[in-house]
Amino acid sequence: QVQLVESGGGLVQAGGSLRLSCVASGSIRSINAMGWYRQAPGKQRELVGTITSDGSTNYADSVKGRFTISRDNAKNTVYLRMNSLNPEDTDVYYCFANIAMVDNTRVFTYWGQGTQVTVSS
């Protein structure tokens, strides 16, 4: 089974930076788009950004210019570099990946377990 494991969350001060990592493992045939969502209680789930298999990215207006998504295809890993963090960025961040397994060409979306990012003022 495919598993996505996130790391890198934590507590930072406003204006600081943090990098999240998400590693996919399992019997993977191929990985298409990857990306990040974030969500907090009382808030709608927000798509932070996505990255295609060839590296094309897009971002939500709320993070554009501050966050950068990248990926390492050899490591089945997607990253989220967050700069100029503010308290409004405090959320649980979830990575996702659209993956086909080796025994099935059908693509499914898989999710990381979530990692808490807390930004203090």
Coordinates of N, CA and C in Angstrom, one line a residue:
Q1 N 0.8 -1.2 0.0 CA 0.0 0.0 0.0 C 0.9 1.2 0.0
V2 N 0.4 2.3 -0.6 CA 1.1 3.5 -0.7 C 1.0 4.3 0.6
Q3 N 2.0 4.9 1.1 CA 2.0 5.7 2.3 C 2.8 7.0 2.1
L4 N 2.2 8.1 2.6 CA 2.9 9.4 2.5 C 3.2 9.8 4.0
V5 N 4.4 10.1 4.2 CA 4.9 10.5 5.6 C 5.4 11.9 5.5
E6 N 4.8 12.8 6.4 CA 5.2 14.2 6.4 C 6.1 14.4 7.6
S7 N 6.9 15.4 7.5 CA 7.8 15.9 8.6 C 8.1 17.3 8.4
G8 N 8.6 18.0 9.4 CA 9.1 19.3 9.3 C 8.2 20.4 10.0
G9 N 7.1 20.0 10.5 CA 6.2 20.9 11.2 C 6.8 21.3 12.5
G10 N 6.2 22.4 13.1 CA 6.7 22.8 14.4 C 6.2 24.2 14.7
L11 N 6.8 24.8 15.7 CA 6.5 26.1 16.2 C 7.6 27.1 15.7
V12 N 7.2 28.2 15.1 CA 8.1 29.2 14.7 C 7.5 30.6 15.0
Q13 N 8.4 31.6 15.1 CA 7.9 33.0 15.3 C 7.5 33.6 14.0
A14 N 6.7 34.6 14.1 CA 6.3 35.3 12.9 C 7.5 35.9 12.2
G15 N 7.5 35.8 10.9 CA 8.6 36.2 10.1 C 9.6 35.1 9.8
G16 N 9.4 34.0 10.5 CA 10.4 32.9 10.3 C 10.0 32.0 9.1
S17 N 10.8 30.9 9.0 CA 10.7 30.0 7.9 C 10.7 28.6 8.3
L18 N 10.1 27.7 7.5 CA 10.0 26.3 7.8 C 9.9 25.6 6.5
R19 N 10.4 24.4 6.5 CA 10.3 23.5 5.3 C 9.7 22.2 5.7
L20 N 8.6 21.9 5.0 CA 7.9 20.6 5.2 C 8.4 19.6 4.1
S21 N 8.4 18.3 4.5 CA 8.8 17.3 3.5 C 7.7 16.2 3.6
C22 N 7.5 15.6 2.4 CA 6.5 14.5 2.3 C 7.1 13.5 1.4
V23 N 7.2 12.3 1.9 CA 7.9 11.2 1.2 C 6.8 10.1 0.9
A24 N 6.7 9.7 -0.3 CA 5.8 8.6 -0.7 C 6.6 7.3 -0.8
S25 N 6.0 6.3 -0.3 CA 6.6 5.0 -0.4 C 5.6 3.9 -0.7
G26 N 6.0 2.7 -1.1 CA 5.1 1.6 -1.5 C 5.4 1.1 -2.9
S27 N 4.5 0.3 -3.4 CA 4.6 -0.2 -4.7 C 4.1 0.8 -5.7
I28 N 4.9 1.8 -6.0 CA 4.5 2.9 -6.8 C 4.8 2.7 -8.3
R29 N 3.9 2.8 -9.1 CA 4.1 2.8 -10.6 C 4.5 4.1 -11.1
S30 N 3.8 5.2 -10.7 CA 4.1 6.5 -11.1 C 3.4 7.5 -10.2
I31 N 4.0 8.7 -10.2 CA 3.4 9.8 -9.4 C 3.1 11.0 -10.3
N32 N 1.9 11.4 -10.4 CA 1.6 12.6 -11.2 C 1.7 13.8 -10.3
A33 N 0.6 14.6 -10.2 CA 0.7 15.8 -9.4 C 0.9 15.5 -7.9
M34 N 1.6 16.4 -7.2 CA 1.7 16.4 -5.8 C 1.4 17.8 -5.3
G35 N 1.2 17.9 -4.0 CA 0.9 19.3 -3.5 C 0.6 19.3 -2.0
W36 N 0.0 20.4 -1.6 CA -0.3 20.6 -0.2 C -1.6 21.3 0.0
Y37 N -2.3 20.8 1.0 CA -3.5 21.5 1.6 C -3.2 21.9 3.0
R38 N -4.0 22.8 3.5 CA -4.0 23.2 4.9 C -5.4 23.4 5.5
Q39 N -5.5 23.1 6.8 CA -6.8 23.2 7.4 C -6.7 23.4 8.9
A40 N -7.6 24.3 9.4 CA -7.7 24.5 10.8 C -9.1 24.4 11.2
P41 N -9.4 24.1 12.5 CA -10.8 24.1 13.0 C -11.5 25.4 12.7
G42 N -12.7 25.3 12.1 CA -13.5 26.5 11.8 C -13.1 27.1 10.5
K43 N -12.2 26.6 9.8 CA -11.8 27.1 8.5 C -12.0 26.1 7.4
Q44 N -12.2 26.6 6.2 CA -12.3 25.7 5.1 C -10.9 25.1 4.7
R45 N -10.9 23.9 4.1 CA -9.7 23.4 3.6 C -9.3 24.2 2.5
E46 N -8.0 24.5 2.4 CA -7.4 25.4 1.4 C -6.3 24.7 0.7
L47 N -6.4 24.7 -0.6 CA -5.3 24.2 -1.4 C -4.2 25.2 -1.4
V48 N -3.1 24.8 -0.9 CA -1.9 25.7 -0.8 C -1.2 25.8 -2.2
G49 N -1.0 24.7 -2.8 CA -0.4 24.7 -4.1 C -0.1 23.3 -4.6
T50 N 0.2 23.2 -5.9 CA 0.4 21.9 -6.5 C 1.7 22.0 -7.4
I51 N 2.2 20.8 -7.7 CA 3.4 20.7 -8.6 C 3.2 19.5 -9.5
T52 N 3.3 19.7 -10.8 CA 3.2 18.6 -11.7 C 4.4 17.7 -11.7
S53 N 4.4 16.7 -12.5 CA 5.5 15.8 -12.6 C 6.7 16.4 -13.3
D54 N 6.5 17.4 -14.1 CA 7.6 18.1 -14.7 C 8.0 19.4 -14.0
G55 N 7.4 19.7 -12.9 CA 7.8 20.8 -12.1 C 7.0 22.1 -12.2
S56 N 6.0 22.1 -12.9 CA 5.1 23.2 -13.0 C 4.3 23.4 -11.7
T57 N 4.3 24.7 -11.2 CA 3.7 24.9 -9.9 C 2.6 26.0 -10.0
N58 N 1.7 25.9 -9.1 CA 0.7 27.0 -8.9 C 0.4 27.1 -7.4
Y59 N 0.0 28.3 -7.0 CA -0.1 28.6 -5.6 C -1.4 29.4 -5.3
A60 N -1.9 29.2 -4.1 CA -3.0 30.0 -3.6 C -2.5 31.5 -3.5
D61 N -3.4 32.4 -3.7 CA -3.1 33.8 -3.5 C -2.5 34.1 -2.1
S62 N -3.1 33.4 -1.1 CA -2.7 33.7 0.2 C -1.2 33.4 0.5
V63 N -0.6 32.6 -0.3 CA 0.8 32.1 0.0 C 1.7 32.5 -1.1
K64 N 1.2 32.9 -2.2 CA 2.1 33.2 -3.4 C 3.1 34.3 -3.1
G65 N 4.3 34.0 -3.4 CA 5.4 34.9 -3.1 C 6.1 34.6 -1.8
R66 N 5.5 33.8 -1.0 CA 6.1 33.4 0.3 C 6.4 31.9 0.4
F67 N 5.6 31.1 -0.2 CA 5.8 29.6 -0.2 C 6.3 29.1 -1.5
T68 N 7.1 28.1 -1.5 CA 7.6 27.4 -2.7 C 7.5 25.9 -2.6
I69 N 6.9 25.3 -3.6 CA 6.8 23.9 -3.7 C 7.8 23.3 -4.6
S70 N 8.5 22.3 -4.2 CA 9.4 21.6 -5.1 C 9.3 20.1 -4.9
R71 N 9.9 19.3 -5.8 CA 9.9 17.9 -5.7 C 11.1 17.3 -6.1
D72 N 11.4 16.1 -5.6 CA 12.5 15.3 -6.0 C 12.0 14.0 -6.5
N73 N 11.9 13.8 -7.8 CA 11.3 12.6 -8.3 C 12.0 11.3 -8.0
A74 N 13.3 11.4 -7.9 CA 14.1 10.2 -7.5 C 13.8 9.8 -6.1
K75 N 13.4 10.7 -5.2 CA 13.1 10.3 -3.9 C 11.6 10.3 -3.6
N76 N 10.8 10.5 -4.6 CA 9.3 10.5 -4.4 C 8.9 11.4 -3.3
T77 N 9.5 12.6 -3.3 CA 9.3 13.6 -2.2 C 8.9 14.9 -2.8
V78 N 8.0 15.5 -2.0 CA 7.5 16.9 -2.3 C 7.8 17.7 -1.1
Y79 N 8.2 19.0 -1.3 CA 8.6 19.9 -0.3 C 7.7 21.1 -0.3
L80 N 7.6 21.7 0.9 CA 6.9 23.0 1.0 C 7.8 23.9 1.8
R81 N 8.4 24.9 1.1 CA 9.3 25.9 1.8 C 8.4 27.1 2.1
M82 N 8.3 27.5 3.4 CA 7.5 28.5 3.8 C 8.3 29.6 4.4
N83 N 8.3 30.8 3.8 CA 9.0 32.0 4.3 C 8.0 33.0 4.8
S84 N 8.5 34.0 5.5 CA 7.7 35.1 6.0 C 6.4 34.7 6.6
L85 N 6.5 33.7 7.5 CA 5.3 33.1 8.1 C 4.6 34.1 9.0
N86 N 3.3 34.0 9.1 CA 2.5 34.9 10.0 C 1.5 34.0 10.7
P87 N 0.9 34.5 11.8 CA 0.0 33.6 12.6 C -1.2 33.1 11.8
E88 N -1.5 33.7 10.7 CA -2.6 33.2 9.9 C -2.2 31.9 9.1
D89 N -0.9 31.6 9.1 CA -0.5 30.4 8.5 C -0.6 29.2 9.4
T90 N -1.0 29.4 10.6 CA -1.1 28.3 11.6 C -2.2 27.4 11.2
D91 N -1.9 26.2 10.8 CA -2.8 25.2 10.3 C -2.1 23.8 10.4
V92 N -2.9 22.8 10.2 CA -2.4 21.5 9.9 C -2.2 21.4 8.4
Y93 N -1.0 21.0 8.0 CA -0.7 20.9 6.6 C -0.7 19.5 6.1
Y94 N -1.3 19.2 5.0 CA -1.4 17.8 4.5 C -0.9 17.8 3.1
C95 N 0.0 16.9 2.8 CA 0.5 16.7 1.5 C -0.4 15.6 0.8
F96 N -0.4 15.7 -0.5 CA -1.2 14.7 -1.3 C -0.3 14.4 -2.5
A97 N -0.6 13.2 -3.1 CA 0.0 12.8 -4.3 C -1.0 11.9 -5.1
N98 N -1.0 12.1 -6.4 CA -1.8 11.3 -7.3 C -0.9 10.2 -7.8
I99 N -1.2 9.0 -7.4 CA -0.3 7.8 -7.6 C -1.0 6.7 -8.2
A100 N -0.3 6.0 -9.2 CA -0.7 4.7 -9.7 C 0.2 3.7 -9.1
M101 N -0.4 2.6 -8.6 CA 0.5 1.5 -8.1 C 0.9 0.6 -9.2
V102 N 1.9 -0.3 -8.9 CA 2.5 -1.1 -9.9 C 1.5 -2.2 -10.4
D103 N 0.5 -2.5 -9.6 CA -0.5 -3.6 -10.0 C -1.8 -3.0 -10.5
N104 N -1.9 -1.7 -10.7 CA -3.1 -1.0 -11.1 C -2.8 0.3 -11.7
T105 N -3.1 0.5 -12.9 CA -2.8 1.8 -13.6 C -3.8 2.9 -13.2
R106 N -4.9 2.6 -12.5 CA -5.8 3.6 -12.0 C -5.1 4.5 -11.0
V107 N -5.3 5.8 -11.1 CA -4.7 6.8 -10.2 C -5.6 7.1 -9.1
F108 N -5.0 7.0 -7.9 CA -5.7 7.4 -6.7 C -5.0 8.6 -6.0
T109 N -5.7 9.3 -5.2 CA -5.1 10.4 -4.4 C -4.8 9.9 -3.0
Y110 N -3.5 10.0 -2.6 CA -3.1 9.6 -1.3 C -2.7 10.8 -0.5
W111 N -2.9 10.7 0.8 CA -2.7 11.8 1.7 C -1.7 11.5 2.8
G112 N -0.9 12.5 3.2 CA -0.1 12.4 4.4 C -0.9 12.5 5.6
Q113 N -0.2 12.2 6.8 CA -0.9 12.2 8.0 C -1.2 13.6 8.6
G114 N -0.6 14.6 8.0 CA -0.8 16.0 8.5 C 0.4 16.3 9.5
T115 N 0.8 17.6 9.4 CA 1.8 18.1 10.3 C 1.4 19.5 10.8
Q116 N 1.5 19.7 12.1 CA 1.0 21.0 12.6 C 2.1 22.1 12.4
V117 N 1.7 23.2 11.9 CA 2.5 24.4 11.8 C 1.9 25.5 12.7
T118 N 2.6 25.9 13.6 CA 2.1 27.0 14.5 C 3.1 28.2 14.4
V119 N 2.5 29.3 14.2 CA 3.3 30.6 14.0 C 2.8 31.5 15.2
S120 N 3.8 31.9 16.0 CA 3.5 32.7 17.1 C 3.8 34.2 16.8
S121 N 3.1 35.1 17.4 CA 3.4 36.5 17.2 C 4.3 37.1 18.3

